[in-house]
mmCIF file of C-alpha atoms and ligand atoms in Angstrom:
data_model
loop_
_atom_site.group_PDB
_atom_site.id
_atom_site.type_symbol
_atom_site.label_atom_id
_atom_site.label_comp_id
_atom_site.label_asym_id
_atom_site.label_seq_id
_atom_site.Cartn_x
_atom_site.Cartn_y
_atom_site.Cartn_z
ATOM 1 C CA UNK A 282 43.175 96.399 -106.653
ATOM 2 C CA UNK A 283 44.833 99.078 -108.694
ATOM 3 C CA UNK A 284 43.194 97.870 -111.847
ATOM 4 C CA UNK A 285 41.446 99.468 -114.760
ATOM 5 C CA UNK A 286 37.811 100.428 -114.421
ATOM 6 C CA UNK A 287 35.638 101.034 -117.480
ATOM 7 C CA UNK A 288 32.192 102.610 -117.479
ATOM 8 C CA UNK A 289 30.397 100.940 -120.339
ATOM 9 C CA UNK A 290 27.284 101.027 -122.478
ATOM 10 C CA UNK A 291 26.932 98.557 -125.353
ATOM 11 C CA UNK A 292 28.628 98.232 -128.723
ATOM 12 C CA UNK A 293 31.192 101.082 -128.635
ATOM 13 C CA UNK A 294 32.312 100.041 -125.163
ATOM 14 C CA UNK A 295 32.548 96.369 -126.095
ATOM 15 C CA UNK A 296 34.727 97.224 -129.094
ATOM 16 C CA UNK A 297 37.170 99.180 -126.940
ATOM 17 C CA UNK A 298 37.219 96.491 -124.255
ATOM 18 C CA UNK A 299 38.053 93.714 -126.722
ATOM 19 C CA UNK A 300 41.210 95.694 -127.503
ATOM 20 C CA UNK A 301 41.972 96.526 -123.894
ATOM 21 C CA UNK A 302 42.107 92.882 -122.823
ATOM 22 C CA UNK A 303 44.853 92.267 -125.384
ATOM 23 C CA UNK A 304 47.050 94.802 -123.584
ATOM 24 C CA UNK A 305 46.333 94.205 -119.904
ATOM 25 C CA UNK A 306 45.398 91.150 -117.904
ATOM 26 C CA UNK A 307 41.615 90.700 -118.159
ATOM 27 C CA UNK A 308 41.581 89.919 -114.423
ATOM 28 C CA UNK A 309 42.726 93.494 -113.814
ATOM 29 C CA UNK A 310 39.743 95.024 -115.607
ATOM 30 C CA UNK A 311 36.431 95.858 -113.970
ATOM 31 C CA UNK A 312 33.569 96.916 -116.226
ATOM 32 C CA UNK A 313 30.771 98.899 -114.625
ATOM 33 C CA UNK A 314 27.809 98.304 -116.875
ATOM 34 C CA UNK A 315 24.652 100.208 -117.707
ATOM 35 C CA UNK A 316 21.346 98.651 -116.661
ATOM 36 C CA UNK A 317 19.080 101.521 -117.708
ATOM 37 C CA UNK A 318 18.203 99.637 -120.927
ATOM 38 C CA UNK A 319 17.197 96.466 -119.052
ATOM 39 C CA UNK A 320 13.777 95.134 -119.795
ATOM 40 C CA UNK A 321 11.448 92.347 -118.947
ATOM 41 C CA UNK A 322 10.060 90.427 -121.907
ATOM 42 C CA UNK A 323 8.292 87.048 -122.010
ATOM 43 C CA UNK A 324 8.862 86.919 -118.226
ATOM 44 C CA UNK A 325 12.632 87.141 -118.743
ATOM 45 C CA UNK A 326 15.091 89.670 -117.393
ATOM 46 C CA UNK A 327 17.147 91.041 -120.279
ATOM 47 C CA UNK A 328 20.248 93.205 -119.751
ATOM 48 C CA UNK A 329 21.249 94.245 -123.284
ATOM 49 C CA UNK A 330 24.340 96.291 -122.437
ATOM 50 C CA UNK A 331 25.808 93.759 -119.997
ATOM 51 C CA UNK A 332 25.257 91.058 -122.616
ATOM 52 C CA UNK A 333 26.828 92.972 -125.503
ATOM 53 C CA UNK A 334 29.977 93.407 -123.418
ATOM 54 C CA UNK A 335 29.917 89.799 -122.173
ATOM 55 C CA UNK A 336 29.330 88.240 -125.606
ATOM 56 C CA UNK A 337 32.096 90.388 -127.095
ATOM 57 C CA UNK A 338 34.602 89.458 -124.399
ATOM 58 C CA UNK A 339 33.588 85.803 -124.664
ATOM 59 C CA UNK A 340 34.263 85.987 -128.415
ATOM 60 C CA UNK A 341 30.736 84.882 -129.314
ATOM 61 C CA UNK A 342 29.173 88.193 -130.340
ATOM 62 C CA UNK A 343 27.610 88.649 -133.759
ATOM 63 C CA UNK A 344 30.371 90.912 -135.088
ATOM 64 C CA UNK A 345 28.308 92.488 -137.808
ATOM 65 C CA UNK A 346 25.412 93.576 -135.638
ATOM 66 C CA UNK A 347 27.512 94.141 -132.521
ATOM 67 C CA UNK A 348 24.861 92.461 -130.358
ATOM 68 C CA UNK A 349 23.440 88.972 -130.051
ATOM 69 C CA UNK A 350 25.309 85.726 -130.537
ATOM 70 C CA UNK A 351 27.080 84.833 -133.793
ATOM 71 C CA UNK A 352 25.223 82.258 -135.868
ATOM 72 C CA UNK A 353 22.174 82.374 -133.613
ATOM 73 C CA UNK A 354 18.781 81.251 -134.901
ATOM 74 C CA UNK A 355 15.414 82.818 -134.108
ATOM 75 C CA UNK A 356 13.079 79.803 -133.968
ATOM 76 C CA UNK A 357 11.707 80.572 -130.520
ATOM 77 C CA UNK A 358 10.896 84.172 -131.412
ATOM 78 C CA UNK A 359 9.260 83.117 -134.684
ATOM 79 C CA UNK A 360 7.069 80.654 -132.804
ATOM 80 C CA UNK A 361 6.143 83.271 -130.225
ATOM 81 C CA UNK A 362 5.151 85.536 -133.105
ATOM 82 C CA UNK A 363 2.942 82.771 -134.499
ATOM 83 C CA UNK A 364 1.360 82.518 -131.078
ATOM 84 C CA UNK A 365 0.418 86.161 -131.307
ATOM 85 C CA UNK A 366 3.165 87.744 -129.227
ATOM 86 C CA UNK A 367 5.062 90.853 -130.251
ATOM 87 C CA UNK A 368 8.506 90.111 -131.627
ATOM 88 C CA UNK A 369 10.015 93.568 -132.077
ATOM 89 C CA UNK A 370 12.876 92.894 -129.692
ATOM 90 C CA UNK A 371 15.159 90.518 -131.572
ATOM 91 C CA UNK A 372 16.080 87.594 -129.338
ATOM 92 C CA UNK A 373 18.026 84.664 -130.749
ATOM 93 C CA UNK A 374 17.654 81.161 -129.365
ATOM 94 C CA UNK A 375 21.078 81.047 -127.703
ATOM 95 C CA UNK A 376 20.642 84.594 -126.486
ATOM 96 C CA UNK A 377 17.344 83.507 -124.912
ATOM 97 C CA UNK A 378 19.166 80.762 -123.030
ATOM 98 C CA UNK A 379 21.242 83.437 -121.295
ATOM 99 C CA UNK A 380 18.103 85.391 -120.350
ATOM 100 C CA UNK A 381 16.445 82.232 -119.055
ATOM 101 C CA UNK A 382 19.520 81.390 -116.971
ATOM 102 C CA UNK A 383 19.712 84.945 -115.599
ATOM 103 C CA UNK A 384 16.018 84.987 -114.761
ATOM 104 C CA UNK A 385 16.244 81.612 -113.001
ATOM 105 C CA UNK A 386 19.161 82.837 -110.925
ATOM 106 C CA UNK A 387 17.263 85.997 -109.973
ATOM 107 C CA UNK A 388 14.208 83.913 -109.031
ATOM 108 C CA UNK A 389 16.447 81.758 -106.815
ATOM 109 C CA UNK A 390 17.412 84.912 -104.969
ATOM 110 C CA UNK A 391 20.644 85.913 -106.690
ATOM 111 C CA UNK A 392 21.309 89.594 -107.172
ATOM 112 C CA UNK A 393 21.861 90.857 -110.718
ATOM 113 C CA UNK A 394 25.581 91.250 -110.001
ATOM 114 C CA UNK A 395 25.823 87.646 -108.753
ATOM 115 C CA UNK A 396 23.908 86.371 -111.765
ATOM 116 C CA UNK A 397 26.173 88.396 -114.067
ATOM 117 C CA UNK A 398 29.275 87.019 -112.348
ATOM 118 C CA UNK A 399 28.034 83.438 -112.723
ATOM 119 C CA UNK A 400 27.113 83.860 -116.382
ATOM 120 C CA UNK A 401 30.484 85.485 -117.132
ATOM 121 C CA UNK A 402 32.291 82.678 -115.352
ATOM 122 C CA UNK A 403 30.438 80.075 -117.396
ATOM 123 C CA UNK A 404 31.252 81.949 -120.604
ATOM 124 C CA UNK A 405 34.931 81.970 -119.604
ATOM 125 C CA UNK A 406 35.135 85.752 -119.198
ATOM 126 C CA UNK A 407 37.941 86.871 -116.909
ATOM 127 C CA UNK A 408 37.031 90.555 -116.875
ATOM 128 C CA UNK A 409 34.755 91.393 -113.966
ATOM 129 C CA UNK A 410 31.513 92.842 -115.318
ATOM 130 C CA UNK A 411 29.432 94.476 -112.592
ATOM 131 C CA UNK A 412 26.029 96.033 -113.256
ATOM 132 C CA UNK A 413 26.189 99.466 -111.676
ATOM 133 C CA UNK A 414 23.434 98.489 -109.247
ATOM 134 C CA UNK A 415 21.497 95.458 -108.108
ATOM 135 C CA UNK A 416 18.445 97.685 -107.848
ATOM 136 C CA UNK A 417 16.439 98.352 -110.981
ATOM 137 C CA UNK A 418 17.086 101.537 -112.926
ATOM 138 C CA UNK A 419 14.906 102.148 -115.951
ATOM 139 C CA UNK A 420 15.741 104.807 -118.482
ATOM 140 C CA UNK A 421 12.652 106.552 -119.796
ATOM 141 C CA UNK A 422 12.641 108.865 -122.745
ATOM 142 C CA UNK A 423 10.175 111.720 -123.069
ATOM 143 C CA UNK A 424 8.762 112.134 -126.548
ATOM 144 C CA UNK A 425 5.524 113.723 -127.736
ATOM 145 C CA UNK A 426 4.851 114.834 -124.185
ATOM 146 C CA UNK A 427 4.995 111.430 -122.499
ATOM 147 C CA UNK A 428 7.631 109.132 -121.087
ATOM 148 C CA UNK A 429 8.325 105.929 -123.025
ATOM 149 C CA UNK A 430 10.148 102.842 -121.774
ATOM 150 C CA UNK A 431 13.641 102.973 -123.198
ATOM 151 C CA UNK A 432 13.283 99.953 -125.491
ATOM 152 C CA UNK A 433 9.905 101.207 -126.734
ATOM 153 C CA UNK A 434 11.663 104.367 -127.823
ATOM 154 C CA UNK A 435 14.873 102.701 -128.991
ATOM 155 C CA UNK A 436 13.951 99.396 -130.618
ATOM 156 C CA UNK A 437 10.167 99.339 -131.087
ATOM 157 C CA UNK A 438 9.904 102.878 -132.474
ATOM 158 C CA UNK A 439 13.439 102.902 -133.917
ATOM 159 C CA UNK A 440 14.610 105.998 -131.996
ATOM 160 C CA UNK A 441 12.763 108.242 -134.460
ATOM 161 C CA UNK A 442 11.137 110.506 -131.881
ATOM 162 C CA UNK A 443 12.411 113.929 -130.934
ATOM 163 C CA UNK A 444 13.625 113.502 -127.364
ATOM 164 C CA UNK A 445 12.249 116.049 -124.930
ATOM 165 C CA UNK A 446 13.837 114.660 -121.781
ATOM 166 C CA UNK A 447 15.371 111.602 -120.178
ATOM 167 C CA UNK A 448 14.867 110.177 -116.704
ATOM 168 C CA UNK A 449 16.355 107.262 -114.827
ATOM 169 C CA UNK A 450 13.576 105.722 -112.818
ATOM 170 C CA UNK A 451 14.775 104.101 -109.627
ATOM 171 C CA UNK A 452 18.157 105.842 -109.685
ATOM 172 C CA UNK A 453 17.432 107.886 -106.564
ATOM 173 C CA UNK A 454 16.991 104.755 -104.475
ATOM 174 C CA UNK A 455 19.554 102.587 -106.279
ATOM 175 C CA UNK A 456 22.701 101.628 -104.408
ATOM 176 C CA UNK A 457 25.933 100.774 -106.155
ATOM 177 C CA UNK A 458 26.384 97.020 -106.550
ATOM 178 C CA UNK A 459 29.053 95.419 -104.357
ATOM 179 C CA UNK A 460 32.491 96.210 -105.722
ATOM 180 C CA UNK A 461 31.540 99.251 -107.798
ATOM 181 C CA UNK A 462 32.747 101.988 -105.461
ATOM 182 C CA UNK A 463 35.710 99.908 -104.260
ATOM 183 C CA UNK A 464 36.817 99.334 -107.861
ATOM 184 C CA UNK A 465 36.606 103.044 -108.676
ATOM 185 C CA UNK A 466 38.474 104.029 -105.514
ATOM 186 C CA UNK A 467 41.219 101.507 -106.150
ATOM 187 C CA UNK A 468 41.545 102.032 -109.910
ATOM 188 C CA UNK A 469 44.810 103.246 -111.354
ATOM 189 C CA UNK A 470 42.967 104.335 -114.494
ATOM 190 C CA UNK A 471 39.296 104.860 -115.254
ATOM 191 C CA UNK A 472 37.882 104.778 -118.760
ATOM 192 C CA UNK A 473 34.607 106.224 -119.915
ATOM 193 C CA UNK A 474 34.014 104.136 -123.008
ATOM 194 C CA UNK A 475 32.704 105.548 -126.302
ATOM 195 C CA UNK A 476 29.076 105.029 -125.384
ATOM 196 C CA UNK A 477 26.043 107.249 -125.517
ATOM 197 C CA UNK A 478 26.744 109.729 -122.679
ATOM 198 C CA UNK A 479 23.085 110.528 -122.118
ATOM 199 C CA UNK A 480 21.480 107.122 -122.558
ATOM 200 C CA UNK A 481 24.277 104.763 -121.420
ATOM 201 C CA UNK A 482 26.778 106.567 -119.186
ATOM 202 C CA UNK A 483 24.428 108.997 -117.395
ATOM 203 C CA UNK A 484 22.381 106.131 -115.878
ATOM 204 C CA UNK A 485 25.623 104.787 -114.370
ATOM 205 C CA UNK A 486 26.546 108.225 -113.038
ATOM 206 C CA UNK A 487 23.049 108.633 -111.580
ATOM 207 C CA UNK A 488 23.634 105.963 -108.927
ATOM 208 C CA UNK A 489 24.453 107.541 -105.601
ATOM 209 C CA UNK A 490 28.131 107.524 -104.758
ATOM 210 C CA UNK A 491 29.400 106.784 -108.271
ATOM 211 C CA UNK A 492 29.975 110.367 -109.368
ATOM 212 C CA UNK A 493 31.476 111.236 -105.973
ATOM 213 C CA UNK A 494 33.842 108.259 -106.127
ATOM 214 C CA UNK A 495 34.957 109.320 -109.606
ATOM 215 C CA UNK A 496 35.486 112.906 -108.474
ATOM 216 C CA UNK A 497 37.502 111.654 -105.511
ATOM 217 C CA UNK A 498 39.830 109.597 -107.670
ATOM 218 C CA UNK A 499 43.337 110.930 -108.204
ATOM 219 C CA UNK A 500 43.865 108.571 -111.151
ATOM 220 C CA UNK A 501 43.394 109.599 -114.770
ATOM 221 C CA UNK A 502 39.810 109.400 -115.982
ATOM 222 C CA UNK A 503 39.934 109.014 -119.743
ATOM 223 C CA UNK A 504 36.857 109.477 -121.897
ATOM 224 C CA UNK A 505 36.629 108.433 -125.540
ATOM 225 C CA UNK A 506 34.373 110.362 -127.881
ATOM 226 C CA UNK A 507 31.500 108.378 -129.375
ATOM 227 C CA UNK A 508 31.151 111.125 -131.966
ATOM 228 C CA UNK A 509 33.509 111.063 -134.923
ATOM 229 C CA UNK A 510 33.545 113.942 -137.387
ATOM 230 C CA UNK A 511 30.304 115.257 -135.932
ATOM 231 C CA UNK A 512 28.499 111.953 -136.406
ATOM 232 C CA UNK A 513 27.701 109.006 -134.170
ATOM 233 C CA UNK A 514 29.100 105.710 -135.421
ATOM 234 C CA UNK A 515 25.678 104.242 -134.723
ATOM 235 C CA UNK A 516 22.544 105.136 -132.870
ATOM 236 C CA UNK A 517 20.639 108.325 -132.143
ATOM 237 C CA UNK A 518 23.264 110.195 -130.116
ATOM 238 C CA UNK A 519 23.575 113.252 -132.358
ATOM 239 C CA UNK A 520 19.819 113.668 -132.646
ATOM 240 C CA UNK A 521 19.335 113.245 -128.892
ATOM 241 C CA UNK A 522 22.010 115.836 -128.088
ATOM 242 C CA UNK A 523 20.506 118.310 -130.547
ATOM 243 C CA UNK A 524 17.024 117.744 -129.153
ATOM 244 C CA UNK A 525 18.290 118.420 -125.651
ATOM 245 C CA UNK A 526 19.930 121.668 -126.761
ATOM 246 C CA UNK A 527 23.491 120.369 -126.528
ATOM 247 C CA UNK A 528 26.208 120.817 -129.117
ATOM 248 C CA UNK A 529 26.286 117.482 -130.973
ATOM 249 C CA UNK A 530 30.043 117.126 -131.310
ATOM 250 C CA UNK A 531 33.053 115.739 -129.499
ATOM 251 C CA UNK A 532 33.126 119.101 -127.707
ATOM 252 C CA UNK A 533 29.511 118.610 -126.588
ATOM 253 C CA UNK A 534 30.373 115.203 -125.149
ATOM 254 C CA UNK A 535 33.477 116.579 -123.396
ATOM 255 C CA UNK A 536 31.391 119.396 -121.966
ATOM 256 C CA UNK A 537 28.898 116.827 -120.654
ATOM 257 C CA UNK A 538 31.787 115.119 -118.807
ATOM 258 C CA UNK A 539 33.343 118.388 -117.612
ATOM 259 C CA UNK A 540 34.599 118.115 -114.037
ATOM 260 C CA UNK A 541 34.636 114.347 -114.279
ATOM 261 C CA UNK A 542 37.233 113.406 -116.878
ATOM 262 C CA UNK A 543 40.881 114.418 -116.931
ATOM 263 C CA UNK A 544 41.539 113.305 -120.523
ATOM 264 C CA UNK A 545 39.428 113.005 -123.653
ATOM 265 C CA UNK A 546 40.328 111.041 -126.748
ATOM 266 C CA UNK A 547 38.895 112.533 -129.917
ATOM 267 C CA UNK A 548 39.180 111.479 -133.525
ATOM 268 C CA UNK A 549 41.607 113.013 -136.010
ATOM 269 C CA UNK A 550 38.558 114.345 -137.877
ATOM 270 C CA UNK A 551 37.706 116.415 -134.809
ATOM 271 C CA UNK A 552 41.239 117.659 -134.099
ATOM 272 C CA UNK A 553 40.092 121.248 -134.680
ATOM 273 C CA UNK A 554 38.005 121.024 -131.486
ATOM 274 C CA UNK A 555 41.086 120.431 -129.318
ATOM 275 C CA UNK A 556 41.592 124.043 -128.112
ATOM 276 C CA UNK A 557 37.937 124.419 -127.129
ATOM 277 C CA UNK A 558 37.935 121.138 -125.205
ATOM 278 C CA UNK A 559 41.200 122.074 -123.489
ATOM 279 C CA UNK A 560 39.557 125.256 -122.273
ATOM 280 C CA UNK A 561 37.196 122.999 -120.295
ATOM 281 C CA UNK A 562 40.241 121.906 -118.297
ATOM 282 C CA UNK A 563 40.491 118.553 -120.104
ATOM 283 C CA UNK A 564 43.624 117.182 -121.760
ATOM 284 C CA UNK A 565 42.943 116.141 -125.341
ATOM 285 C CA UNK A 566 44.462 113.206 -127.182
ATOM 286 C CA UNK A 567 43.930 112.906 -130.923
ATOM 287 C CA UNK A 568 43.724 109.400 -132.364
ATOM 288 C CA UNK A 569 41.951 107.141 -134.832
ATOM 289 C CA UNK A 570 38.855 106.223 -132.889
ATOM 290 C CA UNK A 571 36.783 104.199 -135.345
ATOM 291 C CA UNK A 572 37.064 100.534 -134.326
ATOM 292 C CA UNK A 573 36.321 98.328 -137.300
ATOM 293 C CA UNK A 574 38.916 95.640 -136.680
ATOM 294 C CA UNK A 575 40.415 94.131 -133.561
ATOM 295 C CA UNK A 576 43.619 95.950 -134.454
ATOM 296 C CA UNK A 577 41.737 99.291 -134.388
ATOM 297 C CA UNK A 578 40.425 98.376 -130.927
ATOM 298 C CA UNK A 579 43.887 97.472 -129.632
ATOM 299 C CA UNK A 580 45.374 100.699 -131.018
ATOM 300 C CA UNK A 581 42.681 102.843 -129.414
ATOM 301 C CA UNK A 582 42.952 100.952 -126.112
ATOM 302 C CA UNK A 583 46.704 101.649 -126.156
ATOM 303 C CA UNK A 584 46.056 105.367 -126.579
ATOM 304 C CA UNK A 585 43.623 105.274 -123.659
ATOM 305 C CA UNK A 586 46.117 103.390 -121.460
ATOM 306 C CA UNK A 587 48.957 105.748 -122.298
ATOM 307 C CA UNK A 588 47.055 109.039 -121.954
ATOM 308 C CA UNK A 589 48.840 111.236 -119.434
HETATM 309 P P1 LIG B 1132 24.369 100.858 -127.831
HETATM 310 O O1 LIG B 1132 25.595 100.208 -128.381
HETATM 311 O O2 LIG B 1132 23.370 101.163 -128.872
HETATM 312 O O3 LIG B 1132 23.815 100.186 -126.609
HETATM 313 O O4 LIG B 1132 24.760 102.279 -127.320
HETATM 314 P P2 LIG B 1132 26.074 102.739 -126.612
HETATM 315 O O5 LIG B 1132 25.748 103.763 -125.630
HETATM 316 O O6 LIG B 1132 26.902 101.652 -126.168
HETATM 317 O O7 LIG B 1132 26.947 103.333 -127.717
HETATM 318 C C1 LIG B 1132 26.576 103.912 -128.856
HETATM 319 C C2 LIG B 1132 27.675 104.882 -129.136
HETATM 320 O O8 LIG B 1132 28.895 104.190 -129.368
HETATM 321 C C3 LIG B 1132 27.346 105.649 -130.361
HETATM 322 O O9 LIG B 1132 27.258 107.004 -130.032
HETATM 323 C C4 LIG B 1132 28.500 105.369 -131.283
HETATM 324 O O10 LIG B 1132 28.903 106.519 -131.953
HETATM 325 C C5 LIG B 1132 29.588 104.847 -130.371
HETATM 326 N N1 LIG B 1132 30.474 103.925 -131.070
HETATM 327 C C6 LIG B 1132 30.158 102.733 -131.619
HETATM 328 N N2 LIG B 1132 31.240 102.204 -132.249
HETATM 329 C C7 LIG B 1132 32.256 103.100 -132.089
HETATM 330 C C8 LIG B 1132 33.616 103.147 -132.536
HETATM 331 O O11 LIG B 1132 34.125 102.264 -133.214
HETATM 332 N N3 LIG B 1132 34.348 104.241 -132.161
HETATM 333 C C9 LIG B 1132 33.835 105.258 -131.433
HETATM 334 N N4 LIG B 1132 34.614 106.288 -131.120
HETATM 335 N N5 LIG B 1132 32.541 105.260 -131.017
HETATM 336 C C10 LIG B 1132 31.772 104.193 -131.338
#
């Protein structure tokens, strides 16, 4: 115990974590992962955010896309398409092998956290990645007056819709997976990765006991802004925040985490927001937060580790 806990979505989180494990022992890091984006496709259980983090830490991620496995082929998906199935969710052949393995484990009676642990072990990952819950949580996005499955909104429709609301189906009944609360309680530092606060971090916070455990922690809780210079590095974050009536800026993200985080790392481009964020009772650290190279990731991870 006494390790580092990171609340994580997908690509932004994975990029920070690849730097973090160069500075601390991977065995001392627990990642609490989002499962709100999980989906079932072709009878397989797919956990996109857990996989992005796992593939990155295993060193097999497709660096350019940030998801999927480097050098993967798409023969299976192409064949499925020929057979008349929808192929909007890009699944490579090697990626599919992971989903098949996970689904088989779940069918044998494993929980999602056990299946994740086994897959990580086989991929040689020393960081402990725990899905926030073993119970299903499904993020649904309200657009044009009706709730869409998250991946319908995000991948199939390309996140073009104006978002009218977000809900996390199953969150009320979901229990934290074994180790989640213990890790938070015992952490010497907690990181809220640069992920989408509404679509990736909020589903984690929606699980009973998680928010309370974070609030009860006396250790630093350090958030990193996913918004740089008023823009998201990728994805629909800015649009979603605007649609929901929030200020789409590093300040808006800090305000969303008010009462939860002790420190917030913002980009140099957003330095002018420091006084406003400090008025929320949050200490502000200014840094270079765009992670293009491994070196960028290590430098940002160092800032997060040293924030006090
Ligand atoms: P997903 O990757 O699409 O599953 O969504 P996430 O919730 O994980 O994260 C998307 C967020 O990560 C976006 O708002 C991005 O702005 C942010 N992000 C991605 N790369 C970086 C980066 O290098 N630096 C920072 N600060 N944020 C990033």
